[in-house]
Tab-separated table of C-alpha atoms and ligand atoms in Angstrom:
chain	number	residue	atom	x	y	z
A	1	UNK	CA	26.269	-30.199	-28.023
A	2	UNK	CA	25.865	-33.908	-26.867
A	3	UNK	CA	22.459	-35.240	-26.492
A	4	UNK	CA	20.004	-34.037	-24.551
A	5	UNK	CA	17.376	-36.394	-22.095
A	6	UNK	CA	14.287	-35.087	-21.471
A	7	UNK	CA	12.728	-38.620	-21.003
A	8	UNK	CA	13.429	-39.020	-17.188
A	9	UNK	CA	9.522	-39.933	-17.046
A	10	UNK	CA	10.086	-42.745	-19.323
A	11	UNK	CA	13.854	-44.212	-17.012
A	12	UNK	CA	16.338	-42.340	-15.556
A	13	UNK	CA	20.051	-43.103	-15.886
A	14	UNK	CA	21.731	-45.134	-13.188
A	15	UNK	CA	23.295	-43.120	-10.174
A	16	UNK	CA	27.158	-43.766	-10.337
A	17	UNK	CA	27.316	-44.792	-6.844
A	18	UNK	CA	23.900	-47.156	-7.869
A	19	UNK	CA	25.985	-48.649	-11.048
A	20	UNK	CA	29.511	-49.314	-8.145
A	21	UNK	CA	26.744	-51.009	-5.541
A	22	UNK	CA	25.379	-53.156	-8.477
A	23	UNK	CA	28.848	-54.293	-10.133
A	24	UNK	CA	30.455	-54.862	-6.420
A	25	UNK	CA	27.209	-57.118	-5.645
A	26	UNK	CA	27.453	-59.208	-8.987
A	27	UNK	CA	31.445	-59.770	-8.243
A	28	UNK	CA	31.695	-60.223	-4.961
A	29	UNK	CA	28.612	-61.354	-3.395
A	30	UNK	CA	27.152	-63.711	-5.538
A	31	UNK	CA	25.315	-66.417	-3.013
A	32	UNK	CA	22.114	-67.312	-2.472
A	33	UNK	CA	20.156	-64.870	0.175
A	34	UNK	CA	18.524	-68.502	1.694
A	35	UNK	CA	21.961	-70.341	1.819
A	36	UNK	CA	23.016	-70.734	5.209
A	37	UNK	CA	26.494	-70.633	4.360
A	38	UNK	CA	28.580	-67.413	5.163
A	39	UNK	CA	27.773	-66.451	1.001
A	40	UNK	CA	24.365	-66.820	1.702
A	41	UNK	CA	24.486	-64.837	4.778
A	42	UNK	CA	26.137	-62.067	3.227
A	43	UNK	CA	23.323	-61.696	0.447
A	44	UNK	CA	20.582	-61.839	2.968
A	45	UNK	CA	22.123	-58.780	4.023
A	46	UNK	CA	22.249	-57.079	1.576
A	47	UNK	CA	18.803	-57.639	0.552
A	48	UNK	CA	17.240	-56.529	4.516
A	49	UNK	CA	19.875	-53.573	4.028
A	50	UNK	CA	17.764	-52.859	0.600
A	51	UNK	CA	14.676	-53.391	2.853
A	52	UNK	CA	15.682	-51.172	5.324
A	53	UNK	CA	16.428	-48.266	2.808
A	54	UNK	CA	13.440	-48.458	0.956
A	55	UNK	CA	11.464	-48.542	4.120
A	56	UNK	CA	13.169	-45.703	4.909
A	57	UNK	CA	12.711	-43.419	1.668
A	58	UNK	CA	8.786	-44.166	2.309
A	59	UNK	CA	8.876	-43.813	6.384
A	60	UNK	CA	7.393	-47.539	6.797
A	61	UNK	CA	8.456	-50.540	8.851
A	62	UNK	CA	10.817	-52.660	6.835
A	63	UNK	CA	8.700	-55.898	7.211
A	64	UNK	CA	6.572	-54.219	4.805
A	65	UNK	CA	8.651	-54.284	2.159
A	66	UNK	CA	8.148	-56.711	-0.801
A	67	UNK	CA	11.030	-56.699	-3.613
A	68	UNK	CA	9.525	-57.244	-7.029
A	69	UNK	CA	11.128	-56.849	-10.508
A	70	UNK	CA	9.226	-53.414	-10.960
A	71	UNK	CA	6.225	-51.124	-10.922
A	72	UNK	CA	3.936	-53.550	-13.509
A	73	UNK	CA	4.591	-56.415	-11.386
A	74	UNK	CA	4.109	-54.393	-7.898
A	75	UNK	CA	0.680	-53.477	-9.089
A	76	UNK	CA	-0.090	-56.668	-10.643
A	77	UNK	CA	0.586	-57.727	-7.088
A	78	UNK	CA	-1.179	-55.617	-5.098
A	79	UNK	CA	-4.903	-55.476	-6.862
A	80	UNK	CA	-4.233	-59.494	-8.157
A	81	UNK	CA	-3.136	-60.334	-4.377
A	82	UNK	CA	-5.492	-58.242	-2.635
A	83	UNK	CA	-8.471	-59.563	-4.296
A	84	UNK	CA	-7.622	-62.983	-4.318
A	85	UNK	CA	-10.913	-65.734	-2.973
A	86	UNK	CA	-12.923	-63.055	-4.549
A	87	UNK	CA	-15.115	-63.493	-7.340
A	88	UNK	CA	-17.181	-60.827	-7.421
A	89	UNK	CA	-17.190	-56.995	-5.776
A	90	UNK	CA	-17.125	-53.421	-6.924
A	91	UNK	CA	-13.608	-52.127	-7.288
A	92	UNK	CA	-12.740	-48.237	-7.712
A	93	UNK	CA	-10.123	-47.023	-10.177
A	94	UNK	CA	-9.299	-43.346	-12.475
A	95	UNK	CA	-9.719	-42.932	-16.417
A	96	UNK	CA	-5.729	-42.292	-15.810
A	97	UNK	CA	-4.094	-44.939	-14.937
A	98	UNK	CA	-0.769	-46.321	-16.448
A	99	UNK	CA	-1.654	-49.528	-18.417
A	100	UNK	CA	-0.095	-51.662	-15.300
A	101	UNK	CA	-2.937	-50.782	-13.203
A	102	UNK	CA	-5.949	-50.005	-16.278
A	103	UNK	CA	-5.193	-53.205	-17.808
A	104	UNK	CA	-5.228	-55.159	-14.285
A	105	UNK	CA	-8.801	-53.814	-14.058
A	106	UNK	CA	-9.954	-54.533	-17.470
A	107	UNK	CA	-8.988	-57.902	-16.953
A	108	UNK	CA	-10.866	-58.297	-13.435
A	109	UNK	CA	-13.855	-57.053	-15.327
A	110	UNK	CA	-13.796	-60.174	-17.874
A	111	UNK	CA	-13.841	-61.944	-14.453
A	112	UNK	CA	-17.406	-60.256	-12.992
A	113	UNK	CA	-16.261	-57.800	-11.018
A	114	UNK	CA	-17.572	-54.026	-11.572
A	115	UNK	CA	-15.419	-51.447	-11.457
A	116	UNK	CA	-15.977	-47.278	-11.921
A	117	UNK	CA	-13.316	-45.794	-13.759
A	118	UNK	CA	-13.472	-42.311	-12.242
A	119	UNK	CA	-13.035	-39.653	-14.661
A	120	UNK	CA	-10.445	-35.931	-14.493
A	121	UNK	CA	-10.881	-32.672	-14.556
A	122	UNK	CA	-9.330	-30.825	-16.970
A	123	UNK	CA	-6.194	-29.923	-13.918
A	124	UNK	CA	-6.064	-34.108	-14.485
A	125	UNK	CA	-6.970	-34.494	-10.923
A	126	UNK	CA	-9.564	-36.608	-9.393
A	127	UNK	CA	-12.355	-35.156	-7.743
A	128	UNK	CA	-12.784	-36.398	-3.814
A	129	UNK	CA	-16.059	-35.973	-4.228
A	130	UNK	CA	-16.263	-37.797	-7.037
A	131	UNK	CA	-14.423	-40.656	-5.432
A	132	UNK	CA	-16.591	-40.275	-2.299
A	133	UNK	CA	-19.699	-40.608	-3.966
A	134	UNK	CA	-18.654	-43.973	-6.401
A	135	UNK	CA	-18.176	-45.899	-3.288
A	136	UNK	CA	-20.814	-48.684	-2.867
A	137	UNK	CA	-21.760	-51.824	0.030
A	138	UNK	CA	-20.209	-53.896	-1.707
A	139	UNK	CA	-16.597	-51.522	-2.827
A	140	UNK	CA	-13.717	-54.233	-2.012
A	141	UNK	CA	-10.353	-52.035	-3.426
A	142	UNK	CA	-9.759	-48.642	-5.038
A	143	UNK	CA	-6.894	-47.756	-6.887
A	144	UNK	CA	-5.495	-44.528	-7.605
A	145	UNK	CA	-1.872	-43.153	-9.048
A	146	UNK	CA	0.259	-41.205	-6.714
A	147	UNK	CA	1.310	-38.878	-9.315
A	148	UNK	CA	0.481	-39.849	-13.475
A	149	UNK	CA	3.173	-40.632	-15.646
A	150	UNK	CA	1.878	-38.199	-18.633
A	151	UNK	CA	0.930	-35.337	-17.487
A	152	UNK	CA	2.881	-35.791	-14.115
A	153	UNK	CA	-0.305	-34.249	-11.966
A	154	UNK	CA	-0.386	-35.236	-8.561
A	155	UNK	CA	-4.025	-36.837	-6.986
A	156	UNK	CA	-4.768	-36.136	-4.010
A	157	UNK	CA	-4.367	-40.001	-2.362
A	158	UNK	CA	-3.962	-39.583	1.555
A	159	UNK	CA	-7.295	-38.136	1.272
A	160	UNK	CA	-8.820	-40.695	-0.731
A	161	UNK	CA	-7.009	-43.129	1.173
A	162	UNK	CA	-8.934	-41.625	4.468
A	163	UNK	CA	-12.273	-42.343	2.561
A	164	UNK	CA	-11.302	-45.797	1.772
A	165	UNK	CA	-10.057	-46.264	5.259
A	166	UNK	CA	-13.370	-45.313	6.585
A	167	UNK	CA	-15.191	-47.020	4.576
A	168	UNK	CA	-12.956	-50.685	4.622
A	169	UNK	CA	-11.939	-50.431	1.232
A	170	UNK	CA	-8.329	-51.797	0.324
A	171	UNK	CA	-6.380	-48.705	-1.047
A	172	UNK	CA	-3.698	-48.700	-3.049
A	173	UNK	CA	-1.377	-46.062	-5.266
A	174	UNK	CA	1.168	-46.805	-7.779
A	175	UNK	CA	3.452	-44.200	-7.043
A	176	UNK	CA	5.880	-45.412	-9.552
A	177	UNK	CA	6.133	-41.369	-10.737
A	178	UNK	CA	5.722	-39.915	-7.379
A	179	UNK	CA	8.537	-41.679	-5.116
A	180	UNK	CA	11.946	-39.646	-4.852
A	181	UNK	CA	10.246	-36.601	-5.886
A	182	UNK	CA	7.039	-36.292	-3.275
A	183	UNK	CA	7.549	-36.792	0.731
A	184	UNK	CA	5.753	-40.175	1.358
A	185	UNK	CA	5.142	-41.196	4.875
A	186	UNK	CA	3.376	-44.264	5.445
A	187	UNK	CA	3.185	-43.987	9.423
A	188	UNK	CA	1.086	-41.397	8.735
A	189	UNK	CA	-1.255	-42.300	6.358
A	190	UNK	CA	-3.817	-45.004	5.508
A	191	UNK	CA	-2.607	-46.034	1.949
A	192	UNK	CA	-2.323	-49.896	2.518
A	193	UNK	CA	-0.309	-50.978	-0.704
A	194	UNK	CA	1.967	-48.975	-2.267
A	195	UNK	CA	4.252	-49.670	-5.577
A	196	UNK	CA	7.298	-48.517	-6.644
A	197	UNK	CA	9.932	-49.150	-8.925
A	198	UNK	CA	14.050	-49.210	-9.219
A	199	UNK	CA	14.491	-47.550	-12.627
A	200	UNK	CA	12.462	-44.641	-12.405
A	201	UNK	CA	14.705	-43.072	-9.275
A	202	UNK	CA	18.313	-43.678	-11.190
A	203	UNK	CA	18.133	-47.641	-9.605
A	204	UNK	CA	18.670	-50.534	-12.164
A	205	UNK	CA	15.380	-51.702	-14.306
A	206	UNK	CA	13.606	-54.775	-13.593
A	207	UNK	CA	13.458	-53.777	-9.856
A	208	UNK	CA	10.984	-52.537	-7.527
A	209	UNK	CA	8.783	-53.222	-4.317
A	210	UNK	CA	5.834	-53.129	-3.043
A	211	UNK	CA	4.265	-51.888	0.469
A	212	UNK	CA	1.992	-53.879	2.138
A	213	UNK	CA	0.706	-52.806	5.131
A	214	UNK	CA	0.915	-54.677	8.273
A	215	UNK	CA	-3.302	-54.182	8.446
A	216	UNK	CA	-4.030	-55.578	5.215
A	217	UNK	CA	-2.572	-59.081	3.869
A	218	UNK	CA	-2.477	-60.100	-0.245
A	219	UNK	CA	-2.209	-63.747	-1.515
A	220	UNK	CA	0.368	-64.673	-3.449
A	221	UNK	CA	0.493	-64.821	-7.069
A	222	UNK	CA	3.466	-66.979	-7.797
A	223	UNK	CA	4.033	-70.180	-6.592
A	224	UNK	CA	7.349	-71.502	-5.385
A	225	UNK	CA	9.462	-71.328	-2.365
A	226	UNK	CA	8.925	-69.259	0.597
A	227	UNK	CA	10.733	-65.802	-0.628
A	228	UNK	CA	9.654	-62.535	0.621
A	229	UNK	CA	7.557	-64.000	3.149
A	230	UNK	CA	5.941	-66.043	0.464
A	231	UNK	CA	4.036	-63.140	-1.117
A	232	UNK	CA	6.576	-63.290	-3.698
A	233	UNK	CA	8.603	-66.531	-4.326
A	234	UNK	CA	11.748	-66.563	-6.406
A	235	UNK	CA	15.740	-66.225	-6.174
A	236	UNK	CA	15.923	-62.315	-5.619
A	237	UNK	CA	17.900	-60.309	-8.184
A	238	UNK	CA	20.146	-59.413	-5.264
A	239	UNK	CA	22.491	-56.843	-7.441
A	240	UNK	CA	19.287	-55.298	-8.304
A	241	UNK	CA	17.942	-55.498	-5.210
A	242	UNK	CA	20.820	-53.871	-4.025
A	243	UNK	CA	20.764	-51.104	-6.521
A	244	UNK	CA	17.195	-50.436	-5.715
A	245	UNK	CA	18.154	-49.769	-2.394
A	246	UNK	CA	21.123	-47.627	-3.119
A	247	UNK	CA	19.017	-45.816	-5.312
A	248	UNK	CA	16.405	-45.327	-2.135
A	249	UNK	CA	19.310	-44.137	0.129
A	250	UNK	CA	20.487	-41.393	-1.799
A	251	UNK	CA	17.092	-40.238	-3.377
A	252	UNK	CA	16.136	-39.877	0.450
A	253	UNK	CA	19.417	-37.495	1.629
A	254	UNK	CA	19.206	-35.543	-1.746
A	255	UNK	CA	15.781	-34.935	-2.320
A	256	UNK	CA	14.861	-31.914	-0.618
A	257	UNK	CA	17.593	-30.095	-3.372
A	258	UNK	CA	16.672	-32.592	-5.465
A	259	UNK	CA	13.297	-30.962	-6.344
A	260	UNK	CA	14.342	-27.621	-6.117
A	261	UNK	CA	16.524	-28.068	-8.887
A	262	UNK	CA	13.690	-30.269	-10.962
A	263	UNK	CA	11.548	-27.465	-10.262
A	264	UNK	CA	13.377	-24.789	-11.200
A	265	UNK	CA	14.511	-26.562	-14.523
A	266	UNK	CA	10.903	-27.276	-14.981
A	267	UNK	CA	9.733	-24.105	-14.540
A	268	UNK	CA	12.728	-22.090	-16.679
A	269	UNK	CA	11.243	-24.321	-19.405
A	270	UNK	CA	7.523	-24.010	-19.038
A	271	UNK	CA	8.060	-19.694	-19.121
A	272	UNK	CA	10.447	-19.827	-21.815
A	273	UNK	CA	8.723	-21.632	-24.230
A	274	UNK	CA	4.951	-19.664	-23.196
A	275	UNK	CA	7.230	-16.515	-24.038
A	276	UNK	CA	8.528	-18.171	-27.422
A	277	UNK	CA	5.832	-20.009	-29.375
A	278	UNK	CA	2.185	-18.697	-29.107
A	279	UNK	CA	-0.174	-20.791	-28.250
A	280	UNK	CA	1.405	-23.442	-26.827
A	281	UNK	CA	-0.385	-24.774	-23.849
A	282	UNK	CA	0.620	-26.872	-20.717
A	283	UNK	CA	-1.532	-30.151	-20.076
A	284	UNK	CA	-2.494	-30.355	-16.315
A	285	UNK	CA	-2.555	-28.117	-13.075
A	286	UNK	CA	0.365	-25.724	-13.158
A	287	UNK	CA	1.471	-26.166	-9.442
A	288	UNK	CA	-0.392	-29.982	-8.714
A	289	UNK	CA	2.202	-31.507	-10.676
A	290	UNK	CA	5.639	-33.590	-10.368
A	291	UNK	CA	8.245	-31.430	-10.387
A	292	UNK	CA	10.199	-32.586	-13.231
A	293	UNK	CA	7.024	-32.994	-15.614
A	294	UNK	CA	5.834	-30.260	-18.545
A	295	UNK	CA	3.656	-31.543	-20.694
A	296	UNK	CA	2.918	-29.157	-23.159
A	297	UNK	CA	-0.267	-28.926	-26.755
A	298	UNK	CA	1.632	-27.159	-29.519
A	299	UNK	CA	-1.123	-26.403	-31.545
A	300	UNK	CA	-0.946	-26.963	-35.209
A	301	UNK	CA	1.915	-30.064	-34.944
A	302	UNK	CA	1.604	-33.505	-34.354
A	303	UNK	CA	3.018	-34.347	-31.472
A	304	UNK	CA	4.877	-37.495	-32.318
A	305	UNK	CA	6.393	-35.624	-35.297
A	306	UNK	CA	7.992	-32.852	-33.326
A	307	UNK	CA	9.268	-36.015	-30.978
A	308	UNK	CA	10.828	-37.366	-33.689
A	309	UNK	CA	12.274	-34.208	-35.180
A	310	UNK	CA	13.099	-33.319	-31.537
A	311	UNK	CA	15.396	-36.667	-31.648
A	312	UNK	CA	17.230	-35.673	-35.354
A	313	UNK	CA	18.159	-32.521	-33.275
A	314	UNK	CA	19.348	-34.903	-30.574
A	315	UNK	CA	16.764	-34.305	-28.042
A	316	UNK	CA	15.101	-36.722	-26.437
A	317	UNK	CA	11.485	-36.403	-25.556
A	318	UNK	CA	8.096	-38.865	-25.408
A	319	UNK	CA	4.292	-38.439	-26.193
A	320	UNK	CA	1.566	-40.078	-24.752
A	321	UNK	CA	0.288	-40.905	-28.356
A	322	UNK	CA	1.114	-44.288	-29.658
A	323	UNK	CA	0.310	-46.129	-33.136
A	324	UNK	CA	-2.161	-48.350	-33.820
A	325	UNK	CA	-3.658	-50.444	-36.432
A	326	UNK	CA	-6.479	-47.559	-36.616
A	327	UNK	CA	-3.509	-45.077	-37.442
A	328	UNK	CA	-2.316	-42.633	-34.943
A	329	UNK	CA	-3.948	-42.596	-31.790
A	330	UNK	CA	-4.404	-39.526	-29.502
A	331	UNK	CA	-3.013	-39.969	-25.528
A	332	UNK	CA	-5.592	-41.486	-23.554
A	333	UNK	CA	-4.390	-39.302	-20.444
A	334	UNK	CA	-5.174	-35.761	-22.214
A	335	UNK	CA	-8.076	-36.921	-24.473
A	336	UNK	CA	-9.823	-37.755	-20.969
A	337	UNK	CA	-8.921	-34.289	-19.496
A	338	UNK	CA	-9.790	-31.991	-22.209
A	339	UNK	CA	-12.486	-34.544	-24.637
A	340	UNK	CA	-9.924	-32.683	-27.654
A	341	UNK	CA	-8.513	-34.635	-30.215
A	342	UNK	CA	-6.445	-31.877	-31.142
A	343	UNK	CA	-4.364	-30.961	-28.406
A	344	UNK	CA	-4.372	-34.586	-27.634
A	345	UNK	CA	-2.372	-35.228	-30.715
A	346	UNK	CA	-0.712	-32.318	-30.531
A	347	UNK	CA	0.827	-33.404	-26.936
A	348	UNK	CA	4.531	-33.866	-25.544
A	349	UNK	CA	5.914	-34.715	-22.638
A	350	UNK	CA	9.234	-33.072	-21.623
A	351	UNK	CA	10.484	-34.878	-18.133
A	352	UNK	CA	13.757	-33.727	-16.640
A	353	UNK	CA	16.235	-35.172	-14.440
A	354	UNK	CA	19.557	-34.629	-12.039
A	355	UNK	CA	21.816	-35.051	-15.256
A	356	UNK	CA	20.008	-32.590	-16.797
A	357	UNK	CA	21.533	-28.755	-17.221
A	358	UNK	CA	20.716	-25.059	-17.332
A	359	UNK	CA	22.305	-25.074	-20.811
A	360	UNK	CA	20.500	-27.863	-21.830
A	361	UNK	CA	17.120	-26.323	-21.476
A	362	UNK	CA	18.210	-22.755	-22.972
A	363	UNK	CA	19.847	-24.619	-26.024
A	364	UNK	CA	16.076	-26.741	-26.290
A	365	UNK	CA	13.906	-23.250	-25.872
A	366	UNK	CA	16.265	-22.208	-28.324
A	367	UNK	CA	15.903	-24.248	-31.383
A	368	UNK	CA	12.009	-25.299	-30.123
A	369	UNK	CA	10.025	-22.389	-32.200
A	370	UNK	CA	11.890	-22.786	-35.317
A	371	UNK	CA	11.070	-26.576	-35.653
A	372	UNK	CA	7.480	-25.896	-34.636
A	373	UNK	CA	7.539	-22.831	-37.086
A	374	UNK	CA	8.595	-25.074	-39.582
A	375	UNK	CA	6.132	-27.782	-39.067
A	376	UNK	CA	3.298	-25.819	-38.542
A	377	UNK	CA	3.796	-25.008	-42.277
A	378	UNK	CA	3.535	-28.577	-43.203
A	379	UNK	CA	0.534	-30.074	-40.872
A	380	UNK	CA	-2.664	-30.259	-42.544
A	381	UNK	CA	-5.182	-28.156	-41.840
A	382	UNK	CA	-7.594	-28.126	-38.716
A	383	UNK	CA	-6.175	-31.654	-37.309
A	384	UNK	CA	-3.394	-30.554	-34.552
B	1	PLP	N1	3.285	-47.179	-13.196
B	1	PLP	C1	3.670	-45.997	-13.669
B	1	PLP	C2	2.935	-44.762	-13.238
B	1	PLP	C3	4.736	-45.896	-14.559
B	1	PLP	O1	5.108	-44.701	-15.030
B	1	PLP	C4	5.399	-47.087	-14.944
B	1	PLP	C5	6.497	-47.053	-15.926
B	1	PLP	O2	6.459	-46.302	-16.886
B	1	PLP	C6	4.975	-48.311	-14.408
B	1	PLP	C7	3.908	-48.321	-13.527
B	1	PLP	C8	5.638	-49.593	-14.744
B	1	PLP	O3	6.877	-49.708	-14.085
B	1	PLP	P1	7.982	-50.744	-14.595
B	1	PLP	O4	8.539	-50.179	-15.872
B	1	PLP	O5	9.001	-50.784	-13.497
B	1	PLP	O6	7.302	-52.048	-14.784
């Protein structure tokens, strides 16, 4: 059997029609969007067509669109940029966040501001009330994921985003996980920045965009010429750019089978292997979750072995865990929903995609209890 991805969390493999928009754009339309020449004129339009189509995946005006080379940089953007004059101010984010967001905030804490890093349940969902109740006089910004990259569980943010709206707090999500696979409408909700990015929706990598909404302005955090309405100066990567909005097009026409398909995948999985290995556990609310995410505690195994064994077999799957000087350390994501080292370690994340088969799932349930069978023998005592 060839190789098997079930790392779609992690990137996604380009759309074929994605990979034709790209190569056409490098070969034949190769000048400068702010030329005025006829080359120029015909990059500029690709890049508002782009606009246009990732407006149009997220139901917002296309002047809100901000092209970026990716989710780290979108969210760099939007708390850096929305915060900008300000030196001091409480500031509202989760215990989940992927490290483009956390490590944002850890860094605005070296520079005085305060920030509450809300906590999860063990569903890895934020509490509203919990939310409700950390906001302060003197809250500037909160920001909270769409949907988390680990354990795929989906927060509830147009609510939170009503609180912050009420209370004239900046919101933003980084629905880097959550676009092409949850409805997003922006005309309808008060989320003010929004990130996304290219290679997570089978676009190219090093592209993405942010939302700003017309209500709320951000400061720049480049300096150069006067790109993207000079939130966000630079050349744009117009083949990406291009890509990104190919990739925005089609995840918008075919999403509503799309996810049918991710969730049925998902969900042949997740009952298969409960009625294969005992014990095995899934991390995160059954239904509140993405759906082309299981992450799944097999008790007894350490999760980054069974990855790697996983990958001998030629199956490709992540953990949340990640080495460290201090040896191997547990995912932050599940350690904060369950305070268990254990199952933390014991963690992996299986993420499908549209490549992805029927067969390929039954051939992975199949030869998934022997290899845990088999390592279970082997893992020390009392640590997985
Ligand atoms: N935010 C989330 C939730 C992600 O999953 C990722 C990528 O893994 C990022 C941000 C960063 O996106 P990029 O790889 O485009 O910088």
């Amino acid at each position: 059997m060839s190789p098997i991805y079930l790392d779609n969390a992690a990137t996604t493999k380009p759309d074929p029609r994605v990979i034709e928009t790209v190569m056409k754009c490098l070969k034949d339309d190769y000048g400068n969007p702010s030329s005025l020449h006829h080359f120029g004129e015909r990059a500029y339009n690709i890049i508002e067509q782009s606009r246009r189509r990732v407006a149009e995946l997220l139901n917002a005006e296309q002047e809100d669109i901000i092209f970026t080379s990716g989710g780290t940089e979108s969210d760099n953007l939007a708390i850096l940029g929305a915060l900008k004059g300000q030196e001091e101010g409480h500031l509202i984010t989760t215990s989940i966040e992927h490290p483009a967001v956390k490590k944002t905030f850890y860094y605005l804490e070296t520079k005085g501001f305060d920030i509450t890093y809300l906590p999860v349940g063990p569903d890895g969902i934020v509490d509203e009330e919990d939310f409700k109740k950390s906001v302060r006089e003197d809250t500037i910004l909160a920001s909270v994921m769409y949907a988390n990259n680990e354990v795929g569980t989906i927060q509830p943010v147009e609510n939170l985003a009503d609180i912050a709206e009420k209370n004239d707090i900046i919101f933003h999500t980084d629905a880097v996980q959550a676009v092409g696979q949850l409805e997003i409408n922006l005309k309808k909700s008060n989320i003010d920045l929004l990130s996304l990015s290219g290679h997570k929706i089978y676009g190219p990598k090093g592209t993405g965009a942010l939302y700003v909404s017309e209500d709320r302005d951000i400061s720049q955090v480049l300096y150069g010429g006067r790109h993207e309405k000079g939130k966000r100066p630079g050349t744009e990567n117009v083949p990406g750019v291009a890509g990104l909005g190919k990739a925005c097009e089609i995840a918008r026409k075919e999403m509503s089978s799309y996810v049918q398909e991710m969730i049925r995948l998902r969900d042949l999985f997740i009952e298969g292997l409960i009625g294969e290995i005992d014990l095995v556990r899934l991390n995160g609310h059954r239904k509140k979750r993405l759906p082309n995410n299981a992450n799944i505690s097999f008790p007894g195994v350490q999760g980054d072995i069974l990855a790697r064994r996983l990958d001998s077999e030629g199956i490709a799957v992540s953990t949340g865990s990640a080495c460290s000087s201090k040896g191997f350390e547990p995912s932050e994501v599940i350690l904060s929903m369950y305070d268990n080292r254990p199952r933390a370690l014991s963690s992996v994340r299986f993420t499908f995609g549209k490549w992805n088969t029927e067969e390929e799932i039954y051939h992975s349930l199949d030869i998934l209890p022997q290899i845990v069978k088999n390592l279970k023998r082997i893992s020390p005592k009392g640590r997985f």
